[in-house]
Short mmCIF file of C-alpha atoms in Angstrom, two decimals:
data_model
loop_
_atom_site.label_atom_id
_atom_site.label_comp_id
_atom_site.label_asym_id
_atom_site.label_seq_id
_atom_site.Cartn_x
_atom_site.Cartn_y
_atom_site.Cartn_z
CA UNK A 1 70.34 -14.97 -105.19
CA UNK A 2 73.33 -16.22 -107.22
CA UNK A 3 71.14 -16.83 -110.30
CA UNK A 4 69.44 -13.49 -109.86
CA UNK A 5 72.71 -11.59 -109.80
CA UNK A 6 74.23 -13.27 -112.80
CA UNK A 7 71.08 -12.66 -114.90
CA UNK A 8 70.92 -9.01 -113.82
CA UNK A 9 67.58 -9.33 -112.04
CA UNK A 10 66.81 -6.61 -109.51
CA UNK A 11 66.76 -7.87 -105.94
CA UNK A 12 64.67 -6.36 -103.13
CA UNK A 13 66.75 -4.52 -100.55
CA UNK A 14 65.09 -6.37 -97.64
CA UNK A 15 66.44 -9.66 -99.01
CA UNK A 16 70.09 -8.54 -99.20
CA UNK A 17 72.24 -9.40 -96.18
CA UNK A 18 75.86 -8.36 -95.63
CA UNK A 19 76.83 -11.80 -94.29
CA UNK A 20 75.22 -13.77 -97.08
CA UNK A 21 77.36 -15.72 -99.49
CA UNK A 22 78.05 -13.36 -102.37
CA UNK A 23 79.39 -14.45 -105.76
CA UNK A 24 82.65 -12.58 -106.26
CA UNK A 25 84.94 -14.56 -108.53
CA UNK A 26 84.02 -15.40 -112.11
CA UNK A 27 85.12 -18.80 -113.37
CA UNK A 28 86.65 -17.28 -116.48
CA UNK A 29 89.28 -14.67 -117.06
CA UNK A 30 87.76 -11.24 -117.48
CA UNK A 31 89.22 -7.87 -118.32
CA UNK A 32 88.96 -4.85 -116.11
CA UNK A 33 85.73 -3.06 -116.85
CA UNK A 34 82.37 -1.83 -115.65
CA UNK A 35 79.42 -3.71 -117.09
CA UNK A 36 76.03 -2.06 -117.34
CA UNK A 37 72.70 -3.74 -117.79
CA UNK A 38 71.84 -1.73 -120.90
CA UNK A 39 75.01 0.06 -121.91
CA UNK A 40 78.14 -1.55 -123.27
CA UNK A 41 81.23 -1.98 -121.08
CA UNK A 42 82.53 1.44 -120.15
CA UNK A 43 85.84 2.55 -121.59
CA UNK A 44 88.60 2.50 -119.03
CA UNK A 45 90.60 5.61 -118.30
CA UNK A 46 93.60 5.37 -116.04
CA UNK A 47 93.06 7.55 -113.00
CA UNK A 48 96.26 8.84 -111.39
CA UNK A 49 96.63 7.46 -107.87
CA UNK A 50 95.63 9.94 -105.20
CA UNK A 51 97.55 9.38 -101.99
CA UNK A 52 95.59 9.18 -98.78
CA UNK A 53 95.78 12.20 -96.56
CA UNK A 54 98.56 12.26 -94.02
CA UNK A 55 97.79 9.99 -91.11
CA UNK A 56 98.65 12.74 -88.66
CA UNK A 57 96.50 15.37 -90.36
CA UNK A 58 93.92 16.90 -88.07
CA UNK A 59 90.32 16.20 -89.02
CA UNK A 60 87.42 18.32 -87.74
CA UNK A 61 85.57 16.66 -84.87
CA UNK A 62 82.15 17.67 -86.11
CA UNK A 63 80.45 16.79 -89.37
CA UNK A 64 78.23 19.04 -91.39
CA UNK A 65 75.99 18.56 -94.36
CA UNK A 66 76.75 16.26 -97.26
CA UNK A 67 79.91 17.09 -99.13
CA UNK A 68 79.88 18.39 -102.69
CA UNK A 69 81.28 15.13 -104.06
CA UNK A 70 78.60 13.10 -102.31
CA UNK A 71 75.84 15.36 -103.60
CA UNK A 72 77.34 15.12 -107.09
CA UNK A 73 77.38 11.33 -106.96
CA UNK A 74 73.90 11.20 -105.47
CA UNK A 75 72.62 13.27 -108.40
CA UNK A 76 74.39 10.95 -110.85
CA UNK A 77 72.75 7.93 -109.23
CA UNK A 78 69.31 9.60 -109.25
CA UNK A 79 69.63 10.26 -112.97
CA UNK A 80 70.96 6.81 -113.88
CA UNK A 81 69.27 3.50 -114.65
CA UNK A 82 70.60 2.15 -111.36
CA UNK A 83 67.53 3.74 -109.75
CA UNK A 84 65.42 1.34 -111.82
CA UNK A 85 66.90 -1.99 -110.63
CA UNK A 86 69.90 -1.83 -112.97
CA UNK A 87 73.25 -2.82 -111.50
CA UNK A 88 76.96 -2.46 -112.21
CA UNK A 89 79.34 -5.41 -112.37
CA UNK A 90 82.88 -4.23 -111.64
CA UNK A 91 86.10 -6.16 -112.27
CA UNK A 92 88.80 -5.47 -109.67
CA UNK A 93 92.56 -5.59 -110.22
CA UNK A 94 93.69 -9.15 -109.47
CA UNK A 95 96.18 -7.75 -106.97
CA UNK A 96 93.40 -6.65 -104.63
CA UNK A 97 92.39 -10.12 -103.45
CA UNK A 98 95.07 -12.21 -105.17
CA UNK A 99 92.68 -13.57 -107.81
CA UNK A 100 90.10 -12.44 -110.35
CA UNK A 101 87.24 -10.74 -108.54
CA UNK A 102 84.10 -8.89 -109.54
CA UNK A 103 81.64 -6.97 -107.43
CA UNK A 104 77.98 -6.10 -107.93
CA UNK A 105 76.96 -2.50 -107.18
CA UNK A 106 73.26 -1.70 -106.85
CA UNK A 107 71.07 1.15 -105.63
CA UNK A 108 71.06 -0.23 -102.09
CA UNK A 109 74.86 0.01 -101.91
CA UNK A 110 74.78 3.67 -102.90
CA UNK A 111 72.13 4.37 -100.30
CA UNK A 112 74.36 2.92 -97.60
CA UNK A 113 76.84 5.70 -98.38
CA UNK A 114 74.35 8.51 -98.82
CA UNK A 115 72.34 7.64 -95.69
CA UNK A 116 75.25 6.48 -93.48
CA UNK A 117 73.70 3.05 -93.07
CA UNK A 118 75.01 -0.38 -92.21
CA UNK A 119 77.59 -1.39 -94.81
CA UNK A 120 77.35 -4.52 -96.92
CA UNK A 121 80.06 -6.53 -98.62
CA UNK A 122 79.95 -4.53 -101.87
CA UNK A 123 80.82 -1.23 -100.18
CA UNK A 124 83.48 -2.86 -97.99
CA UNK A 125 85.12 -4.43 -101.05
CA UNK A 126 84.90 -1.30 -103.20
CA UNK A 127 86.65 0.81 -100.57
CA UNK A 128 89.35 -1.86 -100.33
CA UNK A 129 89.77 -1.54 -104.10
CA UNK A 130 90.06 2.24 -103.63
CA UNK A 131 92.87 1.80 -101.08
CA UNK A 132 94.71 -0.60 -103.34
CA UNK A 133 94.52 1.71 -106.36
CA UNK A 134 95.22 5.03 -104.64
CA UNK A 135 97.82 4.03 -102.08
CA UNK A 136 99.32 0.63 -102.80
CA UNK A 137 99.39 -0.30 -106.47
CA UNK A 138 102.90 -0.15 -107.92
CA UNK A 139 104.55 0.43 -104.53
CA UNK A 140 106.29 -1.73 -101.95
CA UNK A 141 103.15 -1.52 -99.84
CA UNK A 142 101.75 -4.35 -101.98
CA UNK A 143 104.35 -6.59 -100.29
CA UNK A 144 103.36 -5.40 -96.81
CA UNK A 145 99.55 -5.42 -96.93
CA UNK A 146 97.14 -7.96 -98.42
CA UNK A 147 93.36 -8.19 -98.44
CA UNK A 148 91.10 -11.19 -97.99
CA UNK A 149 87.61 -10.94 -99.48
CA UNK A 150 84.88 -10.80 -96.86
CA UNK A 151 82.89 -13.16 -99.05
CA UNK A 152 85.67 -15.77 -98.74
CA UNK A 153 85.45 -16.24 -94.98
CA UNK A 154 82.51 -15.18 -92.86
CA UNK A 155 80.28 -16.72 -90.20
CA UNK A 156 77.73 -18.00 -92.69
CA UNK A 157 80.27 -19.84 -94.84
CA UNK A 158 82.13 -21.29 -91.85
CA UNK A 159 78.89 -22.76 -90.56
CA UNK A 160 78.17 -24.36 -93.93
CA UNK A 161 81.61 -25.74 -94.76
CA UNK A 162 84.52 -24.86 -92.46
CA UNK A 163 86.98 -27.10 -94.33
CA UNK A 164 86.32 -25.35 -97.63
CA UNK A 165 86.72 -21.94 -96.00
CA UNK A 166 90.01 -23.01 -94.42
CA UNK A 167 91.33 -24.24 -97.77
CA UNK A 168 90.27 -21.02 -99.52
CA UNK A 169 92.13 -19.04 -96.88
CA UNK A 170 95.25 -21.16 -97.38
CA UNK A 171 95.03 -20.56 -101.14
CA UNK A 172 94.94 -16.80 -100.47
CA UNK A 173 98.06 -17.07 -98.34
CA UNK A 174 99.82 -19.11 -101.03
CA UNK A 175 99.00 -16.54 -103.73
CA UNK A 176 100.97 -13.79 -101.97
CA UNK A 177 104.42 -15.41 -101.85
CA UNK A 178 106.53 -16.97 -99.12
CA UNK A 179 105.34 -14.69 -96.27
CA UNK A 180 108.72 -14.95 -94.53
CA UNK A 181 108.96 -11.18 -94.04
CA UNK A 182 106.49 -9.25 -91.87
CA UNK A 183 103.27 -8.35 -93.67
CA UNK A 184 99.60 -8.13 -92.78
CA UNK A 185 96.57 -9.87 -94.21
CA UNK A 186 93.41 -7.85 -93.60
CA UNK A 187 90.22 -9.87 -93.15
CA UNK A 188 87.01 -7.83 -92.69
CA UNK A 189 84.97 -10.49 -90.89
CA UNK A 190 81.18 -10.43 -90.76
CA UNK A 191 79.54 -12.15 -87.82
CA UNK A 192 76.15 -12.82 -89.36
CA UNK A 193 72.93 -12.53 -87.35
CA UNK A 194 72.92 -8.76 -87.52
CA UNK A 195 75.99 -8.27 -89.65
CA UNK A 196 78.57 -6.92 -87.18
CA UNK A 197 81.97 -6.24 -88.77
CA UNK A 198 85.33 -6.78 -87.08
CA UNK A 199 88.85 -6.63 -88.49
CA UNK A 200 91.26 -9.54 -88.25
CA UNK A 201 94.85 -8.68 -89.27
CA UNK A 202 97.26 -11.62 -89.61
CA UNK A 203 101.06 -11.51 -89.57
CA UNK A 204 102.02 -14.97 -90.82
CA UNK A 205 105.78 -14.53 -90.35
CA UNK A 206 105.51 -13.72 -86.64
CA UNK A 207 102.39 -15.84 -85.99
CA UNK A 208 100.46 -12.85 -84.61
CA UNK A 209 96.78 -12.18 -85.24
CA UNK A 210 95.44 -8.73 -84.33
CA UNK A 211 91.75 -8.46 -83.49
CA UNK A 212 90.06 -5.06 -83.82
CA UNK A 213 86.43 -4.75 -82.75
CA UNK A 214 84.63 -1.44 -82.41
CA UNK A 215 82.37 -3.06 -79.80
CA UNK A 216 83.51 -4.55 -76.51
CA UNK A 217 84.69 -8.14 -76.33
CA UNK A 218 87.26 -10.30 -78.10
CA UNK A 219 87.55 -13.21 -80.51
CA UNK A 220 85.87 -15.56 -78.03
CA UNK A 221 82.59 -14.25 -79.46
CA UNK A 222 83.46 -16.04 -82.72
CA UNK A 223 85.18 -19.32 -81.78
CA UNK A 224 84.60 -20.92 -85.20
CA UNK A 225 86.32 -17.96 -86.89
CA UNK A 226 89.37 -18.22 -84.64
CA UNK A 227 89.54 -21.98 -85.12
CA UNK A 228 89.38 -21.61 -88.91
CA UNK A 229 92.02 -18.87 -89.04
CA UNK A 230 94.40 -20.81 -86.78
CA UNK A 231 93.93 -24.00 -88.81
CA UNK A 232 94.56 -22.15 -92.09
CA UNK A 233 97.77 -20.56 -90.79
CA UNK A 234 99.07 -23.92 -89.54
CA UNK A 235 98.20 -25.66 -92.80
CA UNK A 236 99.84 -22.91 -94.85
CA UNK A 237 103.05 -23.12 -92.86
CA UNK A 238 103.02 -26.90 -93.20
CA UNK A 239 102.64 -26.68 -96.99
CA UNK A 240 105.58 -24.26 -97.07
CA UNK A 241 107.62 -26.52 -94.76
CA UNK A 242 107.98 -23.73 -92.22
CA UNK A 243 108.57 -24.73 -88.64
CA UNK A 244 105.94 -23.59 -86.16
CA UNK A 245 108.36 -22.14 -83.65
CA UNK A 246 105.63 -21.00 -81.31
CA UNK A 247 101.89 -20.89 -80.86
CA UNK A 248 99.76 -18.38 -82.71
CA UNK A 249 99.29 -15.25 -80.58
CA UNK A 250 96.02 -13.32 -80.74
CA UNK A 251 96.11 -9.68 -79.64
CA UNK A 252 92.96 -7.75 -78.71
CA UNK A 253 93.71 -4.18 -79.83
CA UNK A 254 92.13 -1.42 -77.75
CA UNK A 255 90.86 0.39 -80.83
CA UNK A 256 88.35 3.25 -81.19
CA UNK A 257 84.80 2.30 -80.21
CA UNK A 258 81.52 3.07 -81.96
CA UNK A 259 78.65 4.69 -80.09
CA UNK A 260 75.75 3.42 -82.21
CA UNK A 261 74.58 0.25 -83.97
CA UNK A 262 75.55 1.05 -87.58
CA UNK A 263 79.16 2.28 -87.67
CA UNK A 264 81.05 -1.03 -87.43
CA UNK A 265 81.67 -1.28 -91.18
CA UNK A 266 83.00 2.28 -91.35
CA UNK A 267 85.28 1.59 -88.40
CA UNK A 268 86.72 -1.52 -90.07
CA UNK A 269 87.47 0.51 -93.21
CA UNK A 270 89.04 3.26 -91.14
CA UNK A 271 91.20 0.74 -89.24
CA UNK A 272 92.64 -0.60 -92.51
CA UNK A 273 93.08 2.88 -93.97
CA UNK A 274 95.03 4.18 -91.00
CA UNK A 275 97.25 1.10 -90.63
CA UNK A 276 98.23 1.35 -94.31
CA UNK A 277 98.67 5.14 -94.22
CA UNK A 278 100.96 4.78 -91.20
CA UNK A 279 102.71 1.84 -92.92
CA UNK A 280 102.66 -0.14 -89.68
CA UNK A 281 102.86 -3.93 -89.60
CA UNK A 282 102.96 -4.00 -85.80
CA UNK A 283 99.68 -2.71 -84.39
CA UNK A 284 100.07 -1.36 -80.82
CA UNK A 285 97.82 -3.04 -78.28
CA UNK A 286 96.56 0.42 -77.28
CA UNK A 287 96.20 1.37 -80.96
CA UNK A 288 97.94 4.37 -82.53
CA UNK A 289 98.52 7.67 -80.74
CA UNK A 290 97.26 9.49 -83.85
CA UNK A 291 93.85 7.83 -83.62
CA UNK A 292 92.63 7.13 -80.10
CA UNK A 293 89.05 7.77 -81.20
CA UNK A 294 87.08 8.39 -84.37
CA UNK A 295 84.67 11.27 -84.80
CA UNK A 296 81.83 11.30 -87.30
CA UNK A 297 84.10 13.43 -89.52
CA UNK A 298 86.63 10.58 -89.67
CA UNK A 299 83.88 8.31 -91.00
CA UNK A 300 82.56 10.95 -93.39
CA UNK A 301 86.04 11.14 -94.87
CA UNK A 302 85.76 7.45 -95.78
CA UNK A 303 82.48 8.13 -97.59
CA UNK A 304 83.86 11.14 -99.47
CA UNK A 305 86.94 9.20 -100.60
CA UNK A 306 84.78 6.39 -101.89
CA UNK A 307 82.34 8.78 -103.61
CA UNK A 308 85.24 10.49 -105.41
CA UNK A 309 86.66 7.10 -106.42
CA UNK A 310 83.32 5.93 -107.82
CA UNK A 311 83.08 9.13 -109.87
CA UNK A 312 86.70 8.84 -111.09
CA UNK A 313 86.26 5.22 -112.09
CA UNK A 314 83.01 6.00 -113.95
CA UNK A 315 81.15 3.25 -112.14
CA UNK A 316 77.75 4.91 -112.33
#
């Protein structure tokens, strides 16, 4: 798969898995841009940051037909070469994941949005990029919230080489500064074997790890993930010569729950969106009063925001 992606070879949708190891970081320094298979790199136009809607804003509890922006993007995709196995290679701001990062966008990723399907890594990462650009970039929120690439630590990679994953996680912590003041690291974690998404939010200064799962259960479902995260936090604090004053505390947050088998990725994106919009480092165990549950309209809002961002950034 790695060779296929780098040589721009179309890949069948039934062979793409959200928990598979995905190449995300080029070995050389690259400029921000959108590469096309046939066209030259698209010119970059700075898009003014659009703030997320107020966290307390009421959202309709029922969803209707596709929004205008989604239909517009769907038409753009239908008329583009992406419908004929072409792809887009997108360079993210280094501030998103603390290092150079590129993402591959293909037809299958667009269909996940249009058809409300199970989300893969590319869509998860692109929405994270959207949040960074529209809400965080150039503000103090960059010191309060950090993202860890889902392709850096997931069940598949931990099984293959847990030590390497732990060290990569430590490197991500080191890239963000001293971490002596409260901040959160968001890790969208993919379980593999069906691709369930959960959110792990780490506060390194207070040694608290919040676990948000839109299905029942807690971190005991993924013991290797917890072991890797704990080991990375301890190693990071040791490298920084911080004293481990107490044990790491894991908190199972009673967050909104999905009622089907496909919404977990949308819920993880919504969790991150709302935590950032509320500017809350401490996540209540019973979650936020503003969001005790998510309707389909809450999830549709995620899709519309991402569709608008893709249009604004001229990705297609």
